[in-house]
């Protein structure tokens, strides 16, 4: 912290700033209008992800507005000296996937991005949160943002997870218990054996959806799993030398104090968590996949959601016919997710009524999937393996779920029209999405797990 | 930024909870590289059907006068897109009233001269029940239902209030801290 605000917010220094094509152009225009230079261009990294096609990325973008937006990012980055991993670059990908993958994300850092899922990076014990475009401009101009210290919440999940339960199920379960505003005003720490047992990919899935609780950020204390993940990555301190050892000593100090006090503590039993799926139009409207859609309760917003989703109260969700399956987004598009899907669909074919899109989170993941032969398994099963980007998570590009169609999606939001006007989204894990693709209706993946 | 002191206006009631930023401005309308013109697509999929016809049941199509939007709790949840605040101001809103705001939206609104006024559940209900004009006095931090005279005070950080009243923004303030920022950088990990 640069300066503690006496009557107002604090001045918080930002170690790493990630930008993309959608929320940065107005901020670049802002500093230009003020005649202020980009203060620390080396601490900002750019990629094109939100509004890029996921097919034929080598060709010029067809849609004019999208092409102009992606071109504006390139022009702005060149002009202001910002490193850009644009379309075609081997490091290109979803901003919250490439940060960790390249070792840009490290414990103890402050990180921001004009995207609410910046909370993902908290999986490394960094302080990471989403900002608006005016704040992007603040970081451009001063490498700082103004922040009021949030309240603290500890979410503890202890015990042993059931075999079929994934990181996605844990976070959907927590959100269903705490609501989409349960974390508003808080910064969350996820703690307990359930999170310690997760891989970095799983921890990122959990922290990614902190914002779906309303929390600005979520974090997990770094441990050996974290250090092992970072070691050897492009932006990590070179391993085997003094720099790595020095950083490691610092990172190891970033543990939770034994006497830490929180404004709120919530505890869950890992054994109570089962595979989850959402039935409504916000991420807290989630149930165990084996449960029935809850009863309508007279609440206008609840009834509107059931009506939009054309879900009948008190009926099973397993067996509900589905049209699309989307595997991707900053929540679940990492190599581990692709492996989980391949493991389930290997040797099977998707159901005829299903269109299945699988969109790797980055060029590197795409390359690794090909190296591991996952591409063949997925294509043989009838999946369309696309090129990296945010794709149908927010449907800014042409990857849209048509009106009235159901999509079981590994993304993070099931808002009305999120995946295209009139689309109906059901959020779930990659495993559930894969099993659903094979059967053609909502399916519990447990039977496919060996 | 425009200065904000006091406003008196009819309300536009939207008694729904968890109105997310994808409803306020759907992602497919985020392709512009300027801050202007987003009002056209404010609440796009509630205001218009898929052919672009006006949905006459939706409140913005029923009430056309009013600079104060009143919505159910957890307004502005979801995406951090500042375009949501730009769409609301471009449409002509100066104030949004709710019993609860999502954090990022609240910050974005304040950075664009759009005042988020958080009231109690009971007062929110009283506003919906009366559908009267509202008076919002930022200097006194009071919101008042004109018909009934019912009042409630609201919170805002002293710093943000100062910015709104004087039409200042955060960058002016941050830039004035440049020396301290450079000093801080020398001792960073």
PDB file of C-alpha atoms in Angstrom, chain B residues 95-176:
ATOM      1  CA  UNK B  95     -29.386   7.817  -9.488  1.00  0.00           C
ATOM      2  CA  UNK B  96     -29.946   4.098  -8.862  1.00  0.00           C
ATOM      3  CA  UNK B  97     -31.701   3.106  -5.652  1.00  0.00           C
ATOM      4  CA  UNK B  98     -31.561  -0.420  -4.260  1.00  0.00           C
ATOM      5  CA  UNK B  99     -31.330  -2.183  -0.920  1.00  0.00           C
ATOM      6  CA  UNK B 100     -27.989  -3.684  -1.935  1.00  0.00           C
ATOM      7  CA  UNK B 101     -25.421  -3.122  -4.681  1.00  0.00           C
ATOM      8  CA  UNK B 102     -22.738  -5.396  -6.071  1.00  0.00           C
ATOM      9  CA  UNK B 103     -19.280  -3.988  -5.254  1.00  0.00           C
ATOM     10  CA  UNK B 104     -17.765  -3.498  -8.689  1.00  0.00           C
ATOM     11  CA  UNK B 105     -20.924  -1.963 -10.119  1.00  0.00           C
ATOM     12  CA  UNK B 106     -21.103   0.482  -7.216  1.00  0.00           C
ATOM     13  CA  UNK B 107     -17.542   1.630  -7.840  1.00  0.00           C
ATOM     14  CA  UNK B 108     -18.119   1.936 -11.568  1.00  0.00           C
ATOM     15  CA  UNK B 109     -21.286   3.985 -11.000  1.00  0.00           C
ATOM     16  CA  UNK B 110     -19.491   6.388  -8.659  1.00  0.00           C
ATOM     17  CA  UNK B 111     -16.675   6.778 -11.179  1.00  0.00           C
ATOM     18  CA  UNK B 112     -19.228   7.949 -13.736  1.00  0.00           C
ATOM     19  CA  UNK B 113     -21.296  10.395 -11.723  1.00  0.00           C
ATOM     20  CA  UNK B 114     -24.126   7.895 -11.268  1.00  0.00           C
ATOM     21  CA  UNK B 115     -25.124   7.899  -7.602  1.00  0.00           C
ATOM     22  CA  UNK B 116     -25.927   4.502  -6.055  1.00  0.00           C
ATOM     23  CA  UNK B 117     -28.222   5.062  -3.068  1.00  0.00           C
ATOM     24  CA  UNK B 118     -28.507   2.102  -0.735  1.00  0.00           C
ATOM     25  CA  UNK B 119     -31.682   2.095   1.364  1.00  0.00           C
ATOM     26  CA  UNK B 120     -33.237  -0.346   3.839  1.00  0.00           C
ATOM     27  CA  UNK B 121     -35.544  -3.134   2.567  1.00  0.00           C
ATOM     28  CA  UNK B 122     -38.466  -1.381   4.258  1.00  0.00           C
ATOM     29  CA  UNK B 123     -37.725   1.971   2.647  1.00  0.00           C
ATOM     30  CA  UNK B 124     -37.278   0.289  -0.751  1.00  0.00           C
ATOM     31  CA  UNK B 125     -40.698  -1.291  -0.350  1.00  0.00           C
ATOM     32  CA  UNK B 126     -42.146   2.085   0.639  1.00  0.00           C
ATOM     33  CA  UNK B 127     -40.747   3.584  -2.581  1.00  0.00           C
ATOM     34  CA  UNK B 128     -42.273   0.801  -4.690  1.00  0.00           C
ATOM     35  CA  UNK B 129     -45.592   1.161  -2.861  1.00  0.00           C
ATOM     36  CA  UNK B 130     -45.835   4.918  -3.333  1.00  0.00           C
ATOM     37  CA  UNK B 131     -44.395   5.159  -6.871  1.00  0.00           C
ATOM     38  CA  UNK B 132     -44.018   8.834  -6.038  1.00  0.00           C
ATOM     39  CA  UNK B 133     -41.264  11.195  -7.077  1.00  0.00           C
ATOM     40  CA  UNK B 134     -38.061  10.990  -5.064  1.00  0.00           C
ATOM     41  CA  UNK B 135     -35.738  13.691  -3.816  1.00  0.00           C
ATOM     42  CA  UNK B 136     -32.089  12.798  -3.385  1.00  0.00           C
ATOM     43  CA  UNK B 137     -29.896  15.289  -1.575  1.00  0.00           C
ATOM     44  CA  UNK B 138     -26.238  14.232  -1.761  1.00  0.00           C
ATOM     45  CA  UNK B 139     -24.919  16.989   0.469  1.00  0.00           C
ATOM     46  CA  UNK B 140     -27.302  16.049   3.299  1.00  0.00           C
ATOM     47  CA  UNK B 141     -27.171  12.339   2.333  1.00  0.00           C
ATOM     48  CA  UNK B 142     -30.948  12.065   2.517  1.00  0.00           C
ATOM     49  CA  UNK B 143     -33.466  10.388   0.233  1.00  0.00           C
ATOM     50  CA  UNK B 144     -37.111  11.452   0.514  1.00  0.00           C
ATOM     51  CA  UNK B 145     -40.387  10.122  -0.886  1.00  0.00           C
ATOM     52  CA  UNK B 146     -42.165  13.277  -1.997  1.00  0.00           C
ATOM     53  CA  UNK B 147     -45.791  12.105  -1.541  1.00  0.00           C
ATOM     54  CA  UNK B 148     -45.430  10.698   1.939  1.00  0.00           C
ATOM     55  CA  UNK B 149     -42.536  12.807   3.172  1.00  0.00           C
ATOM     56  CA  UNK B 150     -40.803   9.638   4.422  1.00  0.00           C
ATOM     57  CA  UNK B 151     -37.025  10.067   4.594  1.00  0.00           C
ATOM     58  CA  UNK B 152     -33.982   7.926   5.084  1.00  0.00           C
ATOM     59  CA  UNK B 153     -30.331   8.875   5.253  1.00  0.00           C
ATOM     60  CA  UNK B 154     -27.803   6.997   3.143  1.00  0.00           C
ATOM     61  CA  UNK B 155     -24.079   6.298   3.377  1.00  0.00           C
ATOM     62  CA  UNK B 156     -21.364   7.370   0.991  1.00  0.00           C
ATOM     63  CA  UNK B 157     -17.632   7.657   1.597  1.00  0.00           C
ATOM     64  CA  UNK B 158     -16.562  11.205   2.374  1.00  0.00           C
ATOM     65  CA  UNK B 159     -14.021  11.010  -0.428  1.00  0.00           C
ATOM     66  CA  UNK B 160     -16.516   9.875  -3.069  1.00  0.00           C
ATOM     67  CA  UNK B 161     -19.005  12.498  -1.965  1.00  0.00           C
ATOM     68  CA  UNK B 162     -16.343  15.161  -2.350  1.00  0.00           C
ATOM     69  CA  UNK B 163     -15.576  13.854  -5.873  1.00  0.00           C
ATOM     70  CA  UNK B 164     -19.232  13.852  -6.951  1.00  0.00           C
ATOM     71  CA  UNK B 165     -20.095  17.235  -5.495  1.00  0.00           C
ATOM     72  CA  UNK B 166     -17.054  18.795  -7.152  1.00  0.00           C
ATOM     73  CA  UNK B 167     -17.104  16.784 -10.361  1.00  0.00           C
ATOM     74  CA  UNK B 168     -13.612  15.332  -9.720  1.00  0.00           C
ATOM     75  CA  UNK B 169     -12.380  11.851 -10.521  1.00  0.00           C
ATOM     76  CA  UNK B 170      -9.920   9.405  -8.957  1.00  0.00           C
ATOM     77  CA  UNK B 171      -7.182   9.907 -11.500  1.00  0.00           C
ATOM     78  CA  UNK B 172      -6.771  13.562 -10.567  1.00  0.00           C
ATOM     79  CA  UNK B 173      -6.266  12.423  -6.988  1.00  0.00           C
ATOM     80  CA  UNK B 174      -3.926   9.542  -7.850  1.00  0.00           C
ATOM     81  CA  UNK B 175      -1.779  11.673 -10.112  1.00  0.00           C
ATOM     82  CA  UNK B 176      -1.220  14.036  -7.197  1.00  0.00           C
TER      83      UNK B 176
END
